[in-house]
PDB file of C-alpha atoms in Angstrom:
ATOM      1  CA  UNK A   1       0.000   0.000   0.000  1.00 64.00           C
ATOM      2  CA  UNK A   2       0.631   3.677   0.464  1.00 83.00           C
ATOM      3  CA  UNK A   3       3.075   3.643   3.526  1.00 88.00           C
ATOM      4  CA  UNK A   4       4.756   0.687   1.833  1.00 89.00           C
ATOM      5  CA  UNK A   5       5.621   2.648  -1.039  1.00 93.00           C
ATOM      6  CA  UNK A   6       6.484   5.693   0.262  1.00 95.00           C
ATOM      7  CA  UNK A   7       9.097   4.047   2.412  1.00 95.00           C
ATOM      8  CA  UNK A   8      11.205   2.381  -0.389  1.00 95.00           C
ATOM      9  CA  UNK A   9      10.788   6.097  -2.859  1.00 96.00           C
ATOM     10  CA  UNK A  10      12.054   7.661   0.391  1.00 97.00           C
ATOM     11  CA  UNK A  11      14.588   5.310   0.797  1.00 96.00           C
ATOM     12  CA  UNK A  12      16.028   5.385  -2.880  1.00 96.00           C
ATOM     13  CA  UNK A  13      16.466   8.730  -2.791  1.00 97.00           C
ATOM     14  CA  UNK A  14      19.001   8.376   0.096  1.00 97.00           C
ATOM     15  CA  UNK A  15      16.737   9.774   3.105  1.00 97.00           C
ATOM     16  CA  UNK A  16      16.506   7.934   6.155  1.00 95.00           C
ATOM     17  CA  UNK A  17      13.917   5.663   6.652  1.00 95.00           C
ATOM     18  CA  UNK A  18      12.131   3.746   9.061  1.00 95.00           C
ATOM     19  CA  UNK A  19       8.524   1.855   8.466  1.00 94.00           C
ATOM     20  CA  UNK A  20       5.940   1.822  11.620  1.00 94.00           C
ATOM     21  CA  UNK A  21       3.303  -0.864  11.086  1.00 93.00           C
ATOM     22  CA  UNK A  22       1.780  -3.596  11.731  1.00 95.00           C
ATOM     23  CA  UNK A  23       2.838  -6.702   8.712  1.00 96.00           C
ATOM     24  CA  UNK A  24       1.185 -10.378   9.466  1.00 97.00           C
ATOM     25  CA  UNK A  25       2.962 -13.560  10.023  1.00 98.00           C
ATOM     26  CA  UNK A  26       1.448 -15.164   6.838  1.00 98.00           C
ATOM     27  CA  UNK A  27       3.548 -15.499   3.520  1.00 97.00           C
ATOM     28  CA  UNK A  28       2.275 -12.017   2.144  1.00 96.00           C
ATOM     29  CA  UNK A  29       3.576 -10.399   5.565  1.00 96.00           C
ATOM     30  CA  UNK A  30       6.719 -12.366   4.952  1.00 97.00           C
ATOM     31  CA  UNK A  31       7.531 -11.553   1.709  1.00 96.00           C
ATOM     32  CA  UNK A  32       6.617  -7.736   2.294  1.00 95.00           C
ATOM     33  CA  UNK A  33       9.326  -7.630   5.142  1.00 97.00           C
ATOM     34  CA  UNK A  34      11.880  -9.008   3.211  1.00 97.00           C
ATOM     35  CA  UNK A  35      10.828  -6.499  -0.032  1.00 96.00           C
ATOM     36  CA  UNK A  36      11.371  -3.235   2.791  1.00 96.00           C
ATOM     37  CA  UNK A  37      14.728  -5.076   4.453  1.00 97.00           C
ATOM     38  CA  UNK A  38      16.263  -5.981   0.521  1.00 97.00           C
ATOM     39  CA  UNK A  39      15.124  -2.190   0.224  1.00 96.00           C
ATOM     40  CA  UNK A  40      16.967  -1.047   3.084  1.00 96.00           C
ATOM     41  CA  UNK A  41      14.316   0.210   4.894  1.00 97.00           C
ATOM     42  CA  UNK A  42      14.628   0.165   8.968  1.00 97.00           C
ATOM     43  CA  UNK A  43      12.269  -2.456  10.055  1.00 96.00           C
ATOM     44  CA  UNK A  44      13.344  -1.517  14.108  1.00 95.00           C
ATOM     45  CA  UNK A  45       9.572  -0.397  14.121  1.00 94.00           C
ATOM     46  CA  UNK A  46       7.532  -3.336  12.370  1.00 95.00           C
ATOM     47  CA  UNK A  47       4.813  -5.147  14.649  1.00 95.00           C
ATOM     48  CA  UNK A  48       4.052  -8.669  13.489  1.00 96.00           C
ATOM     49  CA  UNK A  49       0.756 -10.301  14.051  1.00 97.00           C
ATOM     50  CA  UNK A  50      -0.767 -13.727  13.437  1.00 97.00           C
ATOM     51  CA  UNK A  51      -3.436 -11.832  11.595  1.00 97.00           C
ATOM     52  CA  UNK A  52      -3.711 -12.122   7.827  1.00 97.00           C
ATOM     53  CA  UNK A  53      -2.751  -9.279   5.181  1.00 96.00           C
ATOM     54  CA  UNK A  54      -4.855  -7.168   3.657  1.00 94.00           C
ATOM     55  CA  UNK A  55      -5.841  -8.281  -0.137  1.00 94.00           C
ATOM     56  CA  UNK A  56      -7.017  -6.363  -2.980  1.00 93.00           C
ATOM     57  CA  UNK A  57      -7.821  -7.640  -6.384  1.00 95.00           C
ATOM     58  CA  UNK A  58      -8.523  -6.577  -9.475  1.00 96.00           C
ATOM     59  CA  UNK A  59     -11.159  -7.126 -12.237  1.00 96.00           C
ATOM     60  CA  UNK A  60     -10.977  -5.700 -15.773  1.00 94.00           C
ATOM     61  CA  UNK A  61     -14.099  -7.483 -18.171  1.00 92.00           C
ATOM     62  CA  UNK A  62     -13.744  -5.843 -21.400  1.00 93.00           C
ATOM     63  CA  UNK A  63     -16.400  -3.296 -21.968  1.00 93.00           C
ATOM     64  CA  UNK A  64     -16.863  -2.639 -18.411  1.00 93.00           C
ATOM     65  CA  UNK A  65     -15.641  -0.354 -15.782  1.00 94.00           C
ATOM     66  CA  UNK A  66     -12.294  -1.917 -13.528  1.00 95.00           C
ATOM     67  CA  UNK A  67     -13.763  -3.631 -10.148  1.00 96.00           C
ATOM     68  CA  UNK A  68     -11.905  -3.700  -7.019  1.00 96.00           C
ATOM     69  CA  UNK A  69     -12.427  -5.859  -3.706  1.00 96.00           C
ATOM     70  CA  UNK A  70     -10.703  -5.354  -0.898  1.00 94.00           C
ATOM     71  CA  UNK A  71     -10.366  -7.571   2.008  1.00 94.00           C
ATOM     72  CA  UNK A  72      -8.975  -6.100   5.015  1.00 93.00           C
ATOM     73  CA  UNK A  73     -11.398  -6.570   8.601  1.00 94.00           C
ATOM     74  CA  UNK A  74      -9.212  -7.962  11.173  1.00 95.00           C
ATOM     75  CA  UNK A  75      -5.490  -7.881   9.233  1.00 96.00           C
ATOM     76  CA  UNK A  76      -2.297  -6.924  10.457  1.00 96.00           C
ATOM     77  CA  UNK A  77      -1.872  -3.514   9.227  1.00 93.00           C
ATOM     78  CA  UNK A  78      -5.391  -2.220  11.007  1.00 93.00           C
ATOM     79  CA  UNK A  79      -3.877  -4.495  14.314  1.00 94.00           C
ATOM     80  CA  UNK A  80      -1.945  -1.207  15.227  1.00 93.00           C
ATOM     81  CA  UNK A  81      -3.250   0.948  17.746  1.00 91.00           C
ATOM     82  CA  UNK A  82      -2.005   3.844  20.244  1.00 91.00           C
ATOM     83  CA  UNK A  83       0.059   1.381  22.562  1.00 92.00           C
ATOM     84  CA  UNK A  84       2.181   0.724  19.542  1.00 89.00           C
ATOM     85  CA  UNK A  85       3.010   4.362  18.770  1.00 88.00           C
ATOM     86  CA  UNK A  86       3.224   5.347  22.231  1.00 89.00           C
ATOM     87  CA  UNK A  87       5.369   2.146  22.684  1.00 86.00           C
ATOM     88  CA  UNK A  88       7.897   3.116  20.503  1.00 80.00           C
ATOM     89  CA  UNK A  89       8.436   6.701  21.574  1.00 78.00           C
TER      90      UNK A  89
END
């Protein structure tokens, strides 16, 4: 997502960078750490949960608008709460 992104075009242009959020335990959360860390991005902050990621897919039917669902009640990035930031103060 957003966040994600941000981190790793903040991080190729040389600033300093650390990501604060939550990323799951499952293989998406997995591979997502190990994108940031092979990007260089300080992972000091992560919280990992054994909740699952957040999905999104996409549907393009020719002749018809793009459809998106996402599927993200209960995941590890919306796990983070106030105790976390206040936590890492």
């Amino acid at each position: 997502g957003s966040p994600f992104n941000v981190c790793i075009a903040a991080q190729r242009l040389g600033l300093p960078v650390k990501f604060f959020g939550g990323l799951s335990n499952d293989m998406f959360g997995q591979e997502l750490y190990k994108y940031l860390e092979k990007e260089g991005v300080d992972l000091s902050l992560v919280h990992k949960f054994d909740k699952p990621s957040t999905l999104a897919f996409v549907s393009k039917t020719p002749g018809q608008d793009v459809q998106y669902a996402f599927f993200k009640e209960n995941t590890a990035d919306r796990a983070i709460n106030s105790d976390h930031a206040t936590a890492t103060l």
